[in-house]
Amino acid sequence: MMRRHFLTYLALSTMAIAQPILDLYGKNPTVFSAAKMSSLEVALFVLIIVLVPALLATGLDRLTRFLGPKVNEATRLWIIAGFSFLLGIAVARWISVDGNIGAFTLGFLFAAVVPIAYDRKKAIREWSRWLSVLAIAVTASAILQLQPILFQSDGPTSDAVIGNKDVSVLHIVFDEFPLYSLLSDDGTINAERYPGFAALARESTWYRNNVAESNFTHQAVPAILASAIPQQEGGPFLTQYPKNIFTLFAGKTSVGGIEPVTSLCPKSVCAGTDEVNALFEFSRFKSFMRDASYVYGQRVLPPVFRKYVPSIEGTWGGFGAVANKFKEQFDVGALSQVDAIANGTRALVEDSQSRVQVVHALAPHAPWRITPDDRVAPLSPSISTSNPESEDGVRDTYQTFLYQVAAADNAIADVMSQLKKSGKWDKTMLVVTADHGISFVPTLPQRHTDFTEKETISDIYRIPTFIKYPQQSQAVVSDCAMSNLDLLPTIIETTETKTSWVFGGKSVAQSCPANRVREVVSATGETNVISGGFEEVLERVAYYADVVSNEGPNRRVAAIGSSASLIGSRIASSDQNTSVSSWTVNQKKSFTNVSDQRGAKVPSLVTGNVRLSAPLEVGTEGIIAINGVAAGVIGELSGARDVVPYTAILDYTLLTPGDLSVELFVRTPDGAVTKVGSPR
């Protein structure tokens, strides 16, 4: 009898829980790659999702048998009602019933009808048991979709013969890094803000007309490392892209890789940490299961409950484990990704033989927290991975992004320093690129594109690309119409490697391939041909210079709006402002005992509210002062009324060690400045 009840519970839990979760995860296998889940952990995950709800229900059913038949029967019907309610609200989401009323109506309808029918009709009870076969079907479907993770291999055996074994390759792939952000108005690298990239450009070939292949990491990185047109189905796995830079050079020279999202390098080649290599790691698995609960909540629950579940949509390129790889910066330090570049460089420097070292670093990818002096700003919900509707909100986001670009520049400067100090600079082929860019335009997506907006296409697909060839010491600027598909073939030619393997790109080491048709793809399946040149980037440089000026050092990123000229100068006023009754700073405590140490948390981004006693004119701005020096601008005060939430980016150089005072001033459109004072 208990076996029959288990089959009923299994049928209901499969439809209500397992199918919604495994369908989503099966279609998004990148989450497993990002979490570095082992085959055992993936198999265990599937089994838990399919079996555990039914087993728990069966256990409760069995336990209540000791309380008498009436209690046992009532418990059984309540369990069925619970599963039925979940099935009802899942069906509501499936048929696009998004409101609370519709979702709860379906949920309670299922919760009432199914238990009653089960209790009164023997045929329904038999039918519910036969439906348990769905568990087998759902499990089989998940196994088919997750084959690349469940059944891992070492990839094909390479026939490569390296002709020049004196050359080492350091291949750095940045993430979410548009070319426009590095440039001055004249189209040169902005040396004042980004001395590292400027120094690299002086000793390398800058391919300023290069484009990314896709707008999302799970496609864009394999396109680079396997020189293969991204596939719409599947994920960034070795089985999907078996012929890649790792398998090509494996066994022929020393090979290493740092892959935070993809899984292209065989574990036998790229040895990870003990935690990554572990067949089962409890904390990793626990975090993954926690995220699965978030995924389920966001996919099934009605809006009234869904708002309390951590968001999985539009966050760092994906849900759950993919987001976790970027959120990892919250736990192990915001500098973990720029440090990955240093670690990869160190691995090459310390290797006694030539080496092919790949580093994919999630920088300057969100969350944008790092300052140009490698300190860390607080997290803020006002800085998200969705462009706000207001220009001021987008500008705030872009400012934090530019600060983190400067941190990426520090990493490049460190790479060059390590290579030169080790004596390996001349014999190293240094390849620096990005998987894709990002766009900061109000109301438009940051990375999604259907190729109807020309401006965002340039933002997303035009990325920085530098190749420092062995023995190169002079700057070369190339307008070759290339794509990231060409990087691996260029490495092959430069190392004088012979192989029968065929790749999608062409080498640009000696000449630029003629008559190129650069077709790029989006993660949603659309394609587009990019035929323009560097002039498209210059248009975007001019656009973004109006959002945040690209003149002056990095501290000038905080200088925006009509009050920009005041930032960095002492500010005072004997006139008391009468329009602001009070204001708050959520990070007020962070101005106490400020540290200048690398990785220290500093309030370079502040949020709060300004409470008004009278409306403000359009064009009015707030100025936040630190120790009497103007440090940042509150643009939200323009034409404001009542209570105004704000976000402001501060001049990080003013966050000096010790305790700092914070004050607010108000500047009207005519330039008059009045004092509000300290925050409440």
XYZ file of C-alpha atoms in Angstrom, residues 65-587:
523
model
C 0.033 5.709 10.539
C 0.924 5.501 14.231
C -1.657 8.222 14.953
C -4.581 6.233 13.628
C -6.252 5.682 10.251
C -8.219 8.944 10.245
C -5.145 11.091 10.902
C -3.189 9.074 8.360
C -5.836 9.487 5.662
C -6.223 13.199 6.385
C -2.453 13.680 6.216
C -2.340 11.851 2.882
C -5.007 14.089 1.396
C -3.273 17.222 2.700
C 0.018 16.080 1.128
C -1.764 15.549 -2.176
C -3.400 18.965 -1.791
C 0.004 20.567 -1.198
C 1.556 19.024 -4.291
C -1.584 19.890 -6.262
C -1.399 23.525 -5.165
C 2.205 23.731 -6.381
C 1.144 22.097 -9.633
C -1.647 24.628 -10.029
C 0.557 27.679 -9.599
C 3.168 26.072 -11.877
C 0.502 25.645 -14.548
C -0.493 29.279 -14.005
C 3.046 30.434 -14.818
C 3.200 28.030 -17.771
C 0.067 29.522 -19.346
C 1.277 33.057 -18.507
C -1.144 33.841 -15.690
C 1.129 36.318 -13.917
C -1.227 37.947 -11.432
C -1.707 36.826 -7.851
C -5.448 36.234 -8.214
C -5.150 33.972 -11.241
C -2.234 31.999 -9.790
C -3.902 31.443 -6.420
C -7.216 30.572 -8.078
C -5.616 27.820 -10.123
C -3.530 26.672 -7.183
C -6.468 26.346 -4.796
C -8.622 24.820 -7.528
C -6.064 22.070 -8.058
C -5.611 21.705 -4.288
C -9.349 21.128 -3.836
C -10.264 19.066 -6.880
C -7.357 16.600 -6.998
C -7.561 15.313 -3.368
C -11.352 14.994 -3.560
C -11.156 13.098 -6.845
C -8.375 10.923 -5.454
C -10.394 10.110 -2.351
C -13.649 9.279 -4.154
C -12.573 7.653 -7.430
C -10.560 4.437 -7.597
C -9.784 5.138 -11.257
C -8.175 8.437 -10.303
C -6.029 6.688 -7.719
C -4.873 4.127 -10.290
C -4.288 6.834 -12.877
C -2.185 8.865 -10.420
C 0.111 5.871 -9.919
C 0.556 5.265 -13.624
C 1.493 8.921 -14.011
C 4.613 8.225 -11.973
C 6.182 7.085 -15.237
C 6.632 10.814 -15.859
C 9.473 10.725 -13.339
C 11.354 8.329 -15.605
C 10.675 10.508 -18.637
C 11.761 13.722 -16.900
C 14.908 12.063 -15.547
C 15.784 10.601 -18.946
C 15.286 13.978 -20.597
C 17.555 15.640 -18.029
C 20.244 12.997 -18.561
C 20.151 13.544 -22.317
C 20.424 17.312 -21.918
C 23.202 17.059 -19.335
C 25.350 14.496 -21.147
C 28.312 16.905 -21.525
C 28.539 17.171 -17.735
C 27.548 13.664 -16.719
C 29.855 11.920 -19.172
C 33.053 13.949 -19.310
C 36.064 13.086 -21.455
C 39.638 14.184 -22.038
C 38.841 15.263 -25.584
C 40.520 14.191 -28.814
C 44.207 13.407 -29.139
C 46.046 16.245 -30.820
C 48.328 15.722 -33.809
C 49.920 19.142 -33.324
C 53.639 19.610 -33.827
C 54.974 22.842 -32.326
C 57.724 24.322 -34.466
C 58.812 27.088 -32.102
C 58.845 25.741 -28.560
C 60.660 28.795 -27.254
C 57.435 30.808 -27.405
C 55.036 30.904 -24.475
C 51.453 32.112 -24.874
C 49.521 34.093 -22.272
C 45.939 34.456 -23.464
C 43.847 36.816 -21.309
C 40.116 37.094 -21.955
C 38.379 39.920 -20.129
C 34.619 39.859 -19.686
C 32.045 42.525 -20.535
C 34.664 45.013 -21.730
C 33.735 47.444 -24.556
C 36.440 49.198 -26.545
C 34.889 52.662 -26.252
C 35.533 52.750 -22.500
C 39.324 52.749 -23.031
C 39.538 55.603 -25.512
C 40.083 59.338 -25.648
C 38.156 61.534 -28.070
C 40.876 61.184 -30.714
C 40.586 57.395 -30.730
C 43.811 56.658 -28.875
C 44.079 54.715 -25.633
C 43.329 57.102 -22.764
C 46.809 56.978 -21.246
C 45.992 59.226 -18.297
C 43.249 56.937 -17.049
C 44.549 53.628 -18.327
C 48.356 53.686 -18.319
C 48.527 49.879 -18.323
C 46.670 49.453 -21.596
C 48.476 52.453 -23.058
C 51.817 50.824 -22.209
C 50.650 47.559 -23.758
C 49.590 49.379 -26.922
C 53.073 50.918 -27.222
C 54.657 47.460 -27.446
C 51.993 45.426 -29.220
C 49.633 45.316 -32.171
C 46.298 46.898 -31.405
C 43.563 45.332 -33.522
C 41.062 48.116 -33.089
C 38.585 46.727 -35.649
C 38.148 43.363 -33.947
C 34.680 42.147 -32.961
C 33.303 39.582 -30.521
C 31.360 36.598 -31.823
C 28.490 36.615 -29.331
C 26.955 38.805 -26.666
C 27.010 36.149 -23.942
C 29.895 34.425 -22.225
C 28.749 30.834 -22.690
C 29.000 31.332 -26.461
C 31.622 34.057 -26.758
C 34.415 32.365 -24.792
C 34.218 29.014 -26.647
C 34.281 30.990 -29.903
C 37.627 32.432 -28.804
C 39.235 29.330 -27.336
C 37.970 26.892 -29.978
C 37.853 29.273 -32.960
C 34.370 27.948 -33.612
C 31.115 29.639 -34.506
C 29.006 29.534 -31.328
C 26.382 26.815 -31.194
C 22.869 27.728 -30.121
C 22.215 24.423 -28.396
C 24.261 22.943 -25.581
C 26.796 24.758 -23.456
C 30.466 25.704 -23.059
C 31.707 22.151 -22.605
C 34.571 20.080 -23.919
C 32.164 17.678 -25.613
C 30.603 20.616 -27.450
C 33.933 22.150 -28.500
C 36.407 19.221 -28.406
C 39.046 20.863 -30.595
C 40.223 23.901 -28.701
C 43.379 25.613 -27.499
C 43.687 23.261 -24.521
C 43.315 19.967 -26.358
C 45.429 21.210 -29.276
C 48.494 21.919 -27.137
C 47.905 19.278 -24.420
C 50.826 16.887 -24.271
C 52.851 19.068 -26.634
C 53.796 21.760 -24.132
C 52.811 22.872 -20.650
C 49.161 23.993 -20.621
C 47.093 25.788 -17.986
C 43.697 27.401 -17.844
C 41.525 29.462 -15.525
C 37.895 29.047 -16.598
C 35.329 30.531 -14.211
C 32.337 29.812 -16.476
C 33.329 27.430 -19.279
C 34.614 23.852 -19.063
C 36.714 23.400 -22.188
C 39.952 22.200 -20.634
C 40.126 18.512 -19.655
C 40.640 18.035 -15.932
C 43.679 15.920 -16.735
C 45.248 18.985 -18.380
C 44.079 21.926 -16.271
C 44.401 20.823 -12.681
C 42.202 22.961 -10.472
C 42.129 23.422 -6.736
C 41.380 20.505 -4.437
C 37.847 21.843 -4.065
C 37.277 22.032 -7.826
C 38.731 18.562 -8.390
C 36.745 16.970 -5.564
C 34.207 14.357 -6.597
C 31.876 15.755 -3.956
C 32.302 19.039 -2.100
C 29.578 19.708 0.463
C 29.577 23.520 0.541
C 29.545 23.702 -3.256
C 26.653 21.254 -3.480
C 24.731 22.972 -0.683
C 25.037 26.341 -2.430
C 23.881 24.816 -5.678
C 20.817 23.261 -4.032
C 20.026 26.582 -2.356
C 20.132 28.297 -5.734
C 17.855 25.615 -7.164
C 15.268 26.602 -4.572
C 15.579 30.222 -5.714
C 15.183 29.134 -9.316
C 12.059 27.173 -8.448
C 10.594 30.055 -6.469
C 11.157 32.532 -9.267
C 9.751 30.182 -11.867
C 6.641 28.989 -10.022
C 5.554 31.248 -7.157
C 2.959 34.029 -7.595
C 4.267 37.628 -7.564
C 3.319 38.233 -3.923
C 5.752 35.502 -2.835
C 8.201 35.784 -5.716
C 9.333 39.237 -4.626
C 10.848 37.712 -1.478
C 12.940 35.212 -3.447
C 16.439 36.335 -4.555
C 16.317 37.344 -8.204
C 17.609 35.008 -10.906
C 16.661 37.062 -13.944
C 19.025 39.412 -15.744
C 21.768 38.876 -13.224
C 25.341 38.565 -14.528
C 24.358 36.594 -17.588
C 22.249 33.865 -15.987
C 20.641 32.332 -12.930
C 21.858 30.292 -10.029
C 25.386 29.028 -10.424
C 26.264 31.301 -13.329
C 25.329 34.283 -11.221
C 27.203 32.697 -8.341
C 30.455 32.794 -10.271
C 30.146 36.563 -10.412
C 28.657 36.803 -6.927
C 31.645 34.812 -5.687
C 33.301 38.188 -5.384
C 30.982 38.863 -2.424
C 32.427 35.937 -0.474
C 36.070 35.558 -1.474
C 36.749 39.209 -2.189
C 35.824 41.562 -4.994
C 39.403 41.385 -6.266
C 39.235 37.644 -6.952
C 38.841 38.062 -10.692
C 41.599 40.609 -11.255
C 43.764 38.437 -9.022
C 43.050 35.514 -11.357
C 45.002 37.358 -14.044
C 47.977 37.709 -11.726
C 47.733 34.033 -10.796
C 47.682 32.938 -14.423
C 50.648 35.143 -15.223
C 52.531 33.759 -12.246
C 51.897 30.206 -13.460
C 53.517 31.048 -16.787
C 56.415 32.921 -15.208
C 57.208 30.113 -12.764
C 57.043 27.366 -15.395
C 60.542 26.264 -16.369
C 59.435 25.416 -19.902
C 57.331 27.167 -22.506
C 53.652 27.278 -21.629
C 50.236 28.025 -23.076
C 48.274 29.745 -20.299
C 44.673 30.898 -20.678
C 42.955 33.206 -18.192
C 39.305 34.120 -18.528
C 38.722 36.827 -15.916
C 35.273 38.149 -15.051
C 36.469 41.731 -15.162
C 35.417 44.466 -15.519
C 32.173 42.487 -15.370
C 29.533 43.370 -12.785
C 29.202 43.685 -9.846
C 31.039 46.997 -10.249
C 32.645 47.537 -6.870
C 36.385 47.993 -7.351
C 37.953 51.456 -7.245
C 40.957 52.476 -9.362
C 43.219 52.003 -6.329
C 41.912 48.447 -5.787
C 39.710 49.158 -2.820
C 36.121 47.929 -2.693
C 32.859 49.868 -2.727
C 29.714 48.667 -0.926
C 27.015 46.781 -2.784
C 24.060 48.845 -3.894
C 20.704 47.746 -5.330
C 20.634 50.991 -7.308
C 23.527 49.721 -9.449
C 22.104 46.787 -11.359
C 22.676 44.827 -14.541
C 19.613 46.405 -16.137
C 19.848 49.913 -17.511
C 17.542 52.306 -15.616
C 15.061 54.475 -17.463
C 16.648 57.717 -16.284
C 19.835 59.180 -17.693
C 21.025 59.921 -14.179
C 20.594 56.296 -13.128
C 22.503 55.032 -16.157
C 25.249 57.554 -15.489
C 25.647 56.268 -11.934
C 26.026 52.743 -13.289
C 28.509 53.807 -15.947
C 30.625 55.615 -13.353
C 30.992 52.465 -11.257
C 31.855 50.528 -14.400
C 34.619 52.993 -15.321
C 36.147 52.654 -11.866
C 36.349 48.897 -12.415
C 37.880 49.349 -15.880
C 40.704 51.135 -14.084
C 41.105 48.061 -11.868
C 41.406 45.929 -15.015
C 44.073 48.350 -16.194
C 45.996 47.740 -12.976
C 45.897 44.022 -13.741
C 47.394 44.545 -17.208
C 50.148 46.731 -15.787
C 50.932 43.931 -13.331
C 51.034 41.351 -16.156
C 53.600 43.396 -18.042
C 55.647 43.940 -14.892
C 55.698 40.222 -14.036
C 56.689 39.170 -17.539
C 59.457 41.742 -17.821
C 60.911 41.060 -14.383
C 61.007 37.338 -15.134
C 62.829 37.854 -18.415
C 60.023 36.149 -20.353
C 58.550 39.255 -21.950
C 60.328 38.971 -25.288
C 59.560 35.275 -25.771
C 55.919 35.527 -24.728
C 53.013 35.993 -27.083
C 50.558 38.041 -25.029
C 46.994 37.982 -26.351
C 44.500 40.290 -24.645
C 40.858 40.496 -25.677
C 37.327 40.391 -24.239
C 34.456 38.010 -24.815
C 32.004 40.868 -25.454
C 31.212 44.429 -24.434
C 28.316 46.159 -22.714
C 25.979 49.067 -23.419
C 24.797 51.817 -21.074
C 21.811 53.435 -22.780
C 18.633 54.290 -20.828
C 15.827 51.705 -21.217
C 17.872 49.511 -23.579
C 19.375 46.158 -22.517
C 23.009 46.098 -21.480
C 23.856 43.017 -23.533
C 20.740 41.598 -25.173
C 20.303 42.726 -28.760
C 18.167 41.820 -31.747
C 20.503 43.915 -33.933
C 17.962 46.684 -34.510
C 19.895 49.287 -32.499
C 23.118 50.165 -34.320
C 24.609 51.921 -31.307
C 24.232 49.005 -28.934
C 25.653 46.608 -31.532
C 28.887 48.590 -31.501
C 28.894 48.770 -27.697
C 28.428 45.025 -27.291
C 30.519 43.571 -30.117
C 33.495 45.929 -30.436
C 36.064 44.972 -27.833
C 39.722 45.746 -26.958
C 42.194 43.377 -28.622
C 45.977 43.494 -28.346
C 48.568 40.951 -29.439
C 52.155 41.374 -28.309
C 54.090 39.077 -30.597
C 57.406 37.516 -29.518
C 60.242 40.055 -29.755
C 57.805 42.866 -30.610
C 58.754 46.249 -29.145
C 57.092 48.782 -31.444
C 53.463 49.854 -31.539
C 51.347 48.744 -34.485
C 47.748 49.815 -35.041
C 45.753 47.506 -37.294
C 42.345 48.100 -38.839
C 42.121 44.510 -40.031
C 38.494 43.384 -40.184
C 38.965 40.436 -37.851
C 36.943 38.648 -35.208
C 37.747 36.692 -32.080
C 37.610 33.526 -34.192
C 40.992 34.569 -35.593
C 42.908 34.553 -32.319
C 43.580 30.815 -32.009
C 44.737 30.485 -35.655
C 47.044 33.450 -35.008
C 48.504 31.664 -31.984
C 48.967 28.522 -34.080
C 50.871 30.402 -36.778
C 53.014 32.364 -34.323
C 54.094 29.205 -32.493
C 54.716 27.553 -35.885
C 52.352 24.741 -34.976
C 51.311 22.218 -37.622
C 47.994 20.393 -37.226
C 45.288 18.790 -39.333
C 42.603 20.349 -37.170
C 40.503 22.954 -38.966
C 39.269 26.061 -37.171
C 36.724 28.730 -38.008
C 39.044 31.743 -38.078
C 42.103 32.835 -40.020
C 45.485 33.942 -38.746
C 46.214 37.672 -38.762
C 49.864 37.254 -37.766
C 51.296 38.045 -41.194
C 48.399 39.539 -43.145
C 44.749 40.446 -42.873
C 42.370 37.961 -44.503
C 40.682 39.566 -47.506
C 36.955 39.797 -48.222
C 35.925 38.950 -44.673
C 32.249 38.626 -43.822
C 32.011 39.022 -40.056
C 28.761 37.427 -39.004
C 28.104 37.588 -35.293
C 25.384 35.910 -33.267
C 23.281 36.668 -30.230
C 22.479 34.228 -27.471
C 18.848 34.270 -28.612
C 19.704 33.079 -32.109
C 19.738 36.225 -34.245
C 22.679 36.914 -36.565
C 24.128 40.099 -38.003
C 26.970 41.051 -40.328
C 29.295 43.744 -38.993
C 30.816 45.563 -41.935
C 31.766 48.923 -40.456
C 35.114 49.951 -39.099
C 36.730 51.816 -36.234
C 34.708 54.935 -37.040
C 31.742 53.262 -35.341
C 33.721 53.085 -32.112
C 34.601 56.778 -32.324
C 30.900 57.629 -32.488
C 30.338 55.724 -29.270
C 33.343 57.356 -27.601
C 31.772 60.747 -28.273
C 28.414 59.579 -26.935
C 29.802 58.243 -23.673
C 32.050 61.267 -23.166
C 28.814 63.233 -22.764
C 27.610 60.773 -20.136
C 30.843 60.840 -18.121
C 33.760 62.944 -19.294
C 36.802 60.986 -20.479
C 39.152 63.851 -19.668
C 41.401 63.892 -16.636
C 42.528 61.139 -14.260
C 40.240 58.447 -12.868
C 39.195 60.619 -9.940
C 37.375 62.811 -12.486
C 34.889 60.008 -13.119
C 33.070 61.434 -10.090
C 32.902 64.877 -11.737
C 29.549 65.000 -13.519
C 26.780 67.440 -14.337
C 26.903 71.198 -13.983
C 28.845 70.851 -10.736
C 31.680 68.840 -12.324
C 34.172 71.699 -12.061
C 33.703 71.841 -8.280
C 34.729 68.231 -7.631
C 38.110 68.099 -5.942
C 37.895 71.709 -4.768
C 37.123 73.030 -1.315
C 33.499 74.001 -0.897
C 31.842 76.145 1.752
C 28.827 78.383 2.178
C 27.552 80.604 4.949
C 24.023 80.413 3.526
C 21.858 77.662 4.986
C 19.663 75.770 2.551
C 15.957 75.972 3.364
C 14.606 73.492 0.801
C 16.189 70.366 2.290
C 14.883 69.381 5.700
C 17.183 66.361 6.143
C 19.238 63.786 4.297
C 20.634 60.332 4.980
C 23.650 58.274 3.915
C 23.200 54.521 4.122
C 26.972 54.067 4.279
